[in-house]
């Protein structure tokens, strides 16, 4: 009984081992159904019907989606408007103040008497205009001929643009602009409507302007920076308020003081 028992146990053990081998083979077969391809893809292994070498088919792997949302257009940043460059204000060109005798007796206080000596034996250098400076003028009901350069008769003498200018009003009803070195006219005379009895005044700030009155009832600003003199403005006795006390003559020499022109007229103002 002991021997029979040992054989029976050996057969039972062999059967169990065969069963285990069968299970292991089945598990191996199942596990061998999935292998990794060389390309890194997952493949399914299939057995050949004849038991030969198995072939593999690539597993279907969903391709990554290439569909993406349309790009959002960037919102343009508004460009601030560019202000036009500021136009610089015009700058007045520097003006050289003239040196010389610019009005009757030279200064606002009428105290300039000149410099230097005339000498004991003066000689005539030139004469202008080569004729008498005469014209008719009426006072009240009397008309007569007047000759000369006015009651004061003093010209303005000053330097301008490299020349010595002599500017004077005359009884020939005109303001004259003369070259002090040659006695020739620099520009033509400026005509007025009647004789000129007072002295002229040249602008002391260097502007090419001469101020002159006349018996024609006007006090004028005359520019002399062109080929011919021209009137800038004229003041009449009618521009003053109140009654005229004497007449409408302008015989005084104006004064320019602190950018103001001061002049007395024949209407007692």
Short mmCIF file of C-alpha atoms in Angstrom, two decimals:
data_model
loop_
_atom_site.label_atom_id
_atom_site.label_comp_id
_atom_site.label_asym_id
_atom_site.label_seq_id
_atom_site.Cartn_x
_atom_site.Cartn_y
_atom_site.Cartn_z
CA UNK A 1 0.00 0.00 0.00
CA UNK A 2 2.82 2.16 0.63
CA UNK A 3 4.20 1.59 -2.89
CA UNK A 4 0.87 2.17 -4.53
CA UNK A 5 0.50 5.32 -2.68
CA UNK A 6 3.84 6.63 -3.88
CA UNK A 7 3.03 5.90 -7.57
CA UNK A 8 -0.32 7.54 -7.27
CA UNK A 9 1.26 10.60 -5.80
CA UNK A 10 3.83 10.69 -8.62
CA UNK A 11 1.08 10.54 -11.27
CA UNK A 12 -0.87 13.26 -9.51
CA UNK A 13 2.19 15.42 -9.32
CA UNK A 14 2.96 14.95 -13.01
CA UNK A 15 -0.60 15.89 -13.94
CA UNK A 16 -0.45 19.03 -11.91
CA UNK A 17 2.86 19.99 -13.51
CA UNK A 18 1.41 19.32 -16.96
CA UNK A 19 -1.56 21.48 -16.14
CA UNK A 20 0.71 24.22 -14.96
CA UNK A 21 2.77 23.99 -18.12
CA UNK A 22 -0.38 24.24 -20.19
CA UNK A 23 -1.50 27.33 -18.32
CA UNK A 24 1.95 28.91 -18.70
CA UNK A 25 1.91 28.23 -22.44
CA UNK A 26 -1.50 29.79 -22.78
CA UNK A 27 -0.39 32.84 -20.86
CA UNK A 28 2.72 33.10 -22.99
CA UNK A 29 0.60 32.88 -26.13
CA UNK A 30 -1.67 35.62 -24.93
CA UNK A 31 1.17 37.84 -23.84
CA UNK A 32 2.96 37.25 -27.12
CA UNK A 33 0.01 38.76 -28.99
CA UNK A 34 1.29 42.35 -28.29
CA UNK A 35 4.80 43.37 -29.20
CA UNK A 36 6.54 46.74 -29.71
CA UNK A 37 7.53 47.52 -33.29
CA UNK A 38 10.97 48.92 -34.11
CA UNK A 39 9.39 52.19 -34.99
CA UNK A 40 8.03 52.52 -31.53
CA UNK A 41 4.44 51.71 -32.61
CA UNK A 42 2.23 49.24 -30.88
CA UNK A 43 1.56 46.16 -33.09
CA UNK A 44 -0.79 43.22 -32.80
CA UNK A 45 0.80 39.82 -33.36
CA UNK A 46 -1.20 37.15 -35.25
CA UNK A 47 -0.35 33.50 -35.47
CA UNK A 48 0.09 31.83 -38.82
CA UNK A 49 -2.57 29.19 -39.60
CA UNK A 50 0.22 26.69 -40.24
CA UNK A 51 1.96 27.59 -37.06
CA UNK A 52 4.75 29.45 -38.83
CA UNK A 53 6.25 32.79 -38.12
CA UNK A 54 3.70 35.33 -36.99
CA UNK A 55 3.22 38.59 -38.83
CA UNK A 56 2.37 41.89 -37.24
CA UNK A 57 0.07 44.71 -38.34
CA UNK A 58 0.52 48.28 -37.15
CA UNK A 59 -1.94 49.28 -34.55
CA UNK A 60 -4.17 52.15 -35.43
CA UNK A 61 -3.16 55.12 -33.33
CA UNK A 62 -5.26 58.29 -33.58
CA UNK A 63 -3.27 61.02 -35.30
CA UNK A 64 -2.90 64.17 -33.30
CA UNK A 65 -5.42 66.77 -34.28
CA UNK A 66 -4.01 69.48 -36.55
CA UNK A 67 -7.09 71.64 -36.40
CA UNK A 68 -6.52 74.79 -34.36
CA UNK A 69 -8.45 77.93 -33.72
CA UNK A 70 -7.83 80.70 -36.27
CA UNK A 71 -5.25 83.20 -35.08
CA UNK A 72 -6.66 86.31 -33.49
CA UNK A 73 -5.61 89.41 -35.38
CA UNK A 74 -3.79 91.81 -33.08
CA UNK A 75 -5.62 95.03 -32.37
CA UNK A 76 -3.58 97.86 -33.89
CA UNK A 77 -2.31 100.41 -31.44
CA UNK A 78 -3.53 103.84 -32.47
CA UNK A 79 -0.72 106.15 -33.45
CA UNK A 80 -1.02 109.51 -31.73
CA UNK A 81 -1.27 112.37 -34.22
CA UNK A 82 1.99 114.12 -34.85
CA UNK A 83 1.77 117.81 -34.22
CA UNK A 84 3.23 119.92 -37.02
CA UNK A 85 6.48 121.58 -36.10
CA UNK A 86 5.95 124.95 -34.55
CA UNK A 87 6.75 127.81 -36.85
CA UNK A 88 9.33 129.98 -35.17
CA UNK A 89 8.39 133.54 -34.74
CA UNK A 90 10.21 135.84 -37.08
CA UNK A 91 13.14 137.53 -35.53
CA UNK A 92 13.86 141.09 -36.48
CA UNK A 93 17.27 141.60 -37.98
CA UNK A 94 19.61 143.62 -35.82
CA UNK A 95 19.60 147.27 -36.74
CA UNK A 96 22.68 149.43 -36.38
CA UNK A 97 21.93 152.70 -34.67
CA UNK A 98 23.11 155.52 -36.87
CA UNK A 99 25.77 157.86 -35.63
CA UNK A 100 25.54 161.54 -36.44
CA UNK A 101 23.23 164.52 -36.26
CA UNK A 102 19.70 163.05 -36.42
CA UNK A 103 17.45 165.99 -35.53
CA UNK A 104 17.49 169.73 -34.84
CA UNK A 105 20.45 170.39 -32.52
CA UNK A 106 21.11 166.70 -32.25
CA UNK A 107 19.41 165.51 -29.06
CA UNK A 108 16.05 165.33 -27.33
CA UNK A 109 17.15 168.28 -25.17
CA UNK A 110 18.33 170.28 -28.24
CA UNK A 111 21.76 170.75 -26.68
CA UNK A 112 24.20 169.27 -29.23
CA UNK A 113 26.37 171.90 -30.89
CA UNK A 114 28.73 169.65 -32.86
CA UNK A 115 32.36 168.70 -32.45
CA UNK A 116 35.63 169.79 -33.97
CA UNK A 117 36.64 173.04 -35.61
CA UNK A 118 35.59 174.51 -38.93
CA UNK A 119 38.91 176.25 -39.38
CA UNK A 120 39.81 179.76 -40.32
CA UNK A 121 39.72 179.28 -44.07
CA UNK A 122 36.82 176.97 -45.07
CA UNK A 123 36.36 176.10 -48.75
CA UNK A 124 33.39 174.97 -50.81
CA UNK A 125 33.46 171.22 -51.44
CA UNK A 126 30.19 170.75 -53.39
CA UNK A 127 26.91 172.49 -54.05
CA UNK A 128 23.47 170.90 -54.25
CA UNK A 129 21.28 170.78 -56.31
CA UNK A 130 22.99 173.26 -58.64
CA UNK A 131 19.92 175.54 -58.68
CA UNK A 132 17.91 177.61 -56.22
CA UNK A 133 15.46 175.60 -54.07
CA UNK A 134 12.37 177.77 -54.52
CA UNK A 135 8.58 177.40 -54.69
CA UNK A 136 5.47 179.53 -54.17
CA UNK A 137 3.50 179.32 -50.95
CA UNK A 138 0.41 181.13 -49.70
CA UNK A 139 -0.18 182.50 -46.22
CA UNK A 140 -3.67 183.88 -45.78
CA UNK A 141 -4.31 185.83 -48.96
CA UNK A 142 -0.65 186.46 -49.76
CA UNK A 143 1.26 184.25 -52.19
CA UNK A 144 4.98 184.67 -52.70
CA UNK A 145 8.09 182.75 -53.64
CA UNK A 146 10.18 181.16 -50.93
CA UNK A 147 13.80 179.99 -51.43
CA UNK A 148 16.21 178.07 -49.25
CA UNK A 149 16.15 175.23 -46.76
CA UNK A 150 13.71 176.40 -44.11
CA UNK A 151 13.69 178.56 -41.08
CA UNK A 152 16.08 176.33 -39.17
CA UNK A 153 17.76 175.02 -42.32
CA UNK A 154 19.63 172.27 -40.47
CA UNK A 155 20.07 168.96 -42.32
CA UNK A 156 20.43 165.55 -40.69
CA UNK A 157 23.91 164.09 -41.22
CA UNK A 158 24.52 160.40 -40.41
CA UNK A 159 26.13 157.19 -41.61
CA UNK A 160 24.05 154.55 -43.39
CA UNK A 161 25.19 151.54 -45.46
CA UNK A 162 28.76 152.76 -45.66
CA UNK A 163 27.92 156.28 -46.84
CA UNK A 164 27.45 159.68 -45.25
CA UNK A 165 23.86 160.77 -45.79
CA UNK A 166 22.66 164.38 -45.73
CA UNK A 167 18.85 164.67 -45.52
CA UNK A 168 17.17 168.05 -45.65
CA UNK A 169 13.77 169.56 -46.45
CA UNK A 170 13.63 172.64 -48.67
CA UNK A 171 11.44 175.47 -49.84
CA UNK A 172 11.22 173.66 -53.16
CA UNK A 173 8.58 171.41 -51.44
CA UNK A 174 10.78 168.33 -51.29
CA UNK A 175 12.89 166.22 -48.90
CA UNK A 176 16.36 165.60 -50.39
CA UNK A 177 18.75 162.67 -49.81
CA UNK A 178 22.36 163.63 -50.62
CA UNK A 179 25.72 161.85 -50.53
CA UNK A 180 27.81 163.82 -48.04
CA UNK A 181 31.07 163.01 -49.82
CA UNK A 182 30.10 163.79 -53.41
CA UNK A 183 27.09 166.11 -53.18
CA UNK A 184 25.12 163.83 -55.53
CA UNK A 185 21.57 162.63 -54.89
CA UNK A 186 21.51 159.10 -53.45
CA UNK A 187 17.82 158.60 -54.22
CA UNK A 188 15.30 160.99 -55.81
CA UNK A 189 13.73 163.76 -53.67
CA UNK A 190 10.39 163.10 -51.97
CA UNK A 191 7.84 165.76 -53.08
CA UNK A 192 5.24 167.28 -50.77
CA UNK A 193 2.36 169.69 -51.42
CA UNK A 194 3.99 172.84 -50.05
CA UNK A 195 7.25 174.25 -48.70
CA UNK A 196 9.15 172.58 -45.83
CA UNK A 197 10.27 175.01 -43.13
CA UNK A 198 11.33 172.71 -40.26
CA UNK A 199 14.22 170.31 -39.78
CA UNK A 200 13.81 166.60 -40.47
CA UNK A 201 14.35 163.84 -37.89
CA UNK A 202 15.98 160.48 -38.67
CA UNK A 203 14.84 157.45 -36.69
CA UNK A 204 17.43 157.00 -33.90
CA UNK A 205 16.88 153.22 -33.61
CA UNK A 206 18.40 152.53 -37.02
CA UNK A 207 15.25 152.08 -39.08
CA UNK A 208 15.55 153.76 -42.51
CA UNK A 209 12.83 156.31 -41.77
CA UNK A 210 12.89 160.09 -41.81
CA UNK A 211 10.12 162.21 -40.25
CA UNK A 212 9.29 165.53 -41.84
CA UNK A 213 6.51 168.12 -41.80
CA UNK A 214 5.30 170.44 -44.53
CA UNK A 215 3.05 173.43 -44.97
CA UNK A 216 0.67 171.16 -46.90
CA UNK A 217 -0.86 170.15 -43.56
CA UNK A 218 0.86 166.74 -43.18
CA UNK A 219 3.57 165.31 -40.97
CA UNK A 220 5.03 162.21 -42.63
CA UNK A 221 7.10 159.10 -42.00
CA UNK A 222 9.18 158.53 -45.15
CA UNK A 223 11.12 155.30 -45.79
CA UNK A 224 14.40 155.63 -47.69
CA UNK A 225 15.50 151.97 -47.96
CA UNK A 226 14.48 151.52 -51.62
CA UNK A 227 15.30 152.95 -55.01
CA UNK A 228 12.94 155.85 -54.24
CA UNK A 229 11.56 157.25 -50.98
CA UNK A 230 7.98 156.31 -50.05
CA UNK A 231 5.44 157.51 -47.53
CA UNK A 232 4.63 155.11 -44.69
CA UNK A 233 1.99 157.27 -43.01
CA UNK A 234 0.92 160.90 -42.65
CA UNK A 235 -0.59 162.82 -39.74
CA UNK A 236 -2.81 165.85 -40.44
CA UNK A 237 -3.98 168.71 -38.27
CA UNK A 238 -7.52 167.35 -38.63
CA UNK A 239 -6.42 164.23 -36.72
CA UNK A 240 -6.05 166.36 -33.57
CA UNK A 241 -9.10 167.06 -31.44
CA UNK A 242 -10.30 170.57 -30.76
CA UNK A 243 -10.17 173.76 -32.80
CA UNK A 244 -7.08 174.86 -34.72
CA UNK A 245 -5.53 177.88 -33.04
CA UNK A 246 -3.30 179.13 -35.84
CA UNK A 247 -2.82 177.04 -39.01
CA UNK A 248 -2.20 173.50 -40.16
CA UNK A 249 1.54 173.83 -40.81
CA UNK A 250 4.04 171.29 -39.45
CA UNK A 251 7.24 173.25 -38.86
CA UNK A 252 8.68 171.44 -35.84
CA UNK A 253 11.35 168.71 -35.79
CA UNK A 254 9.95 165.60 -34.14
CA UNK A 255 11.67 163.72 -31.32
CA UNK A 256 11.70 159.93 -30.90
CA UNK A 257 11.82 159.13 -27.18
CA UNK A 258 11.23 155.59 -25.82
CA UNK A 259 9.51 154.45 -29.02
CA UNK A 260 7.21 157.51 -29.06
CA UNK A 261 7.30 160.28 -31.62
CA UNK A 262 6.62 163.73 -30.19
CA UNK A 263 6.07 166.73 -32.45
CA UNK A 264 4.39 170.13 -32.20
CA UNK A 265 2.17 171.49 -34.97
CA UNK A 266 1.11 174.90 -36.23
CA UNK A 267 -2.37 174.34 -34.79
CA UNK A 268 -0.82 174.99 -31.33
CA UNK A 269 -0.88 171.32 -30.25
#
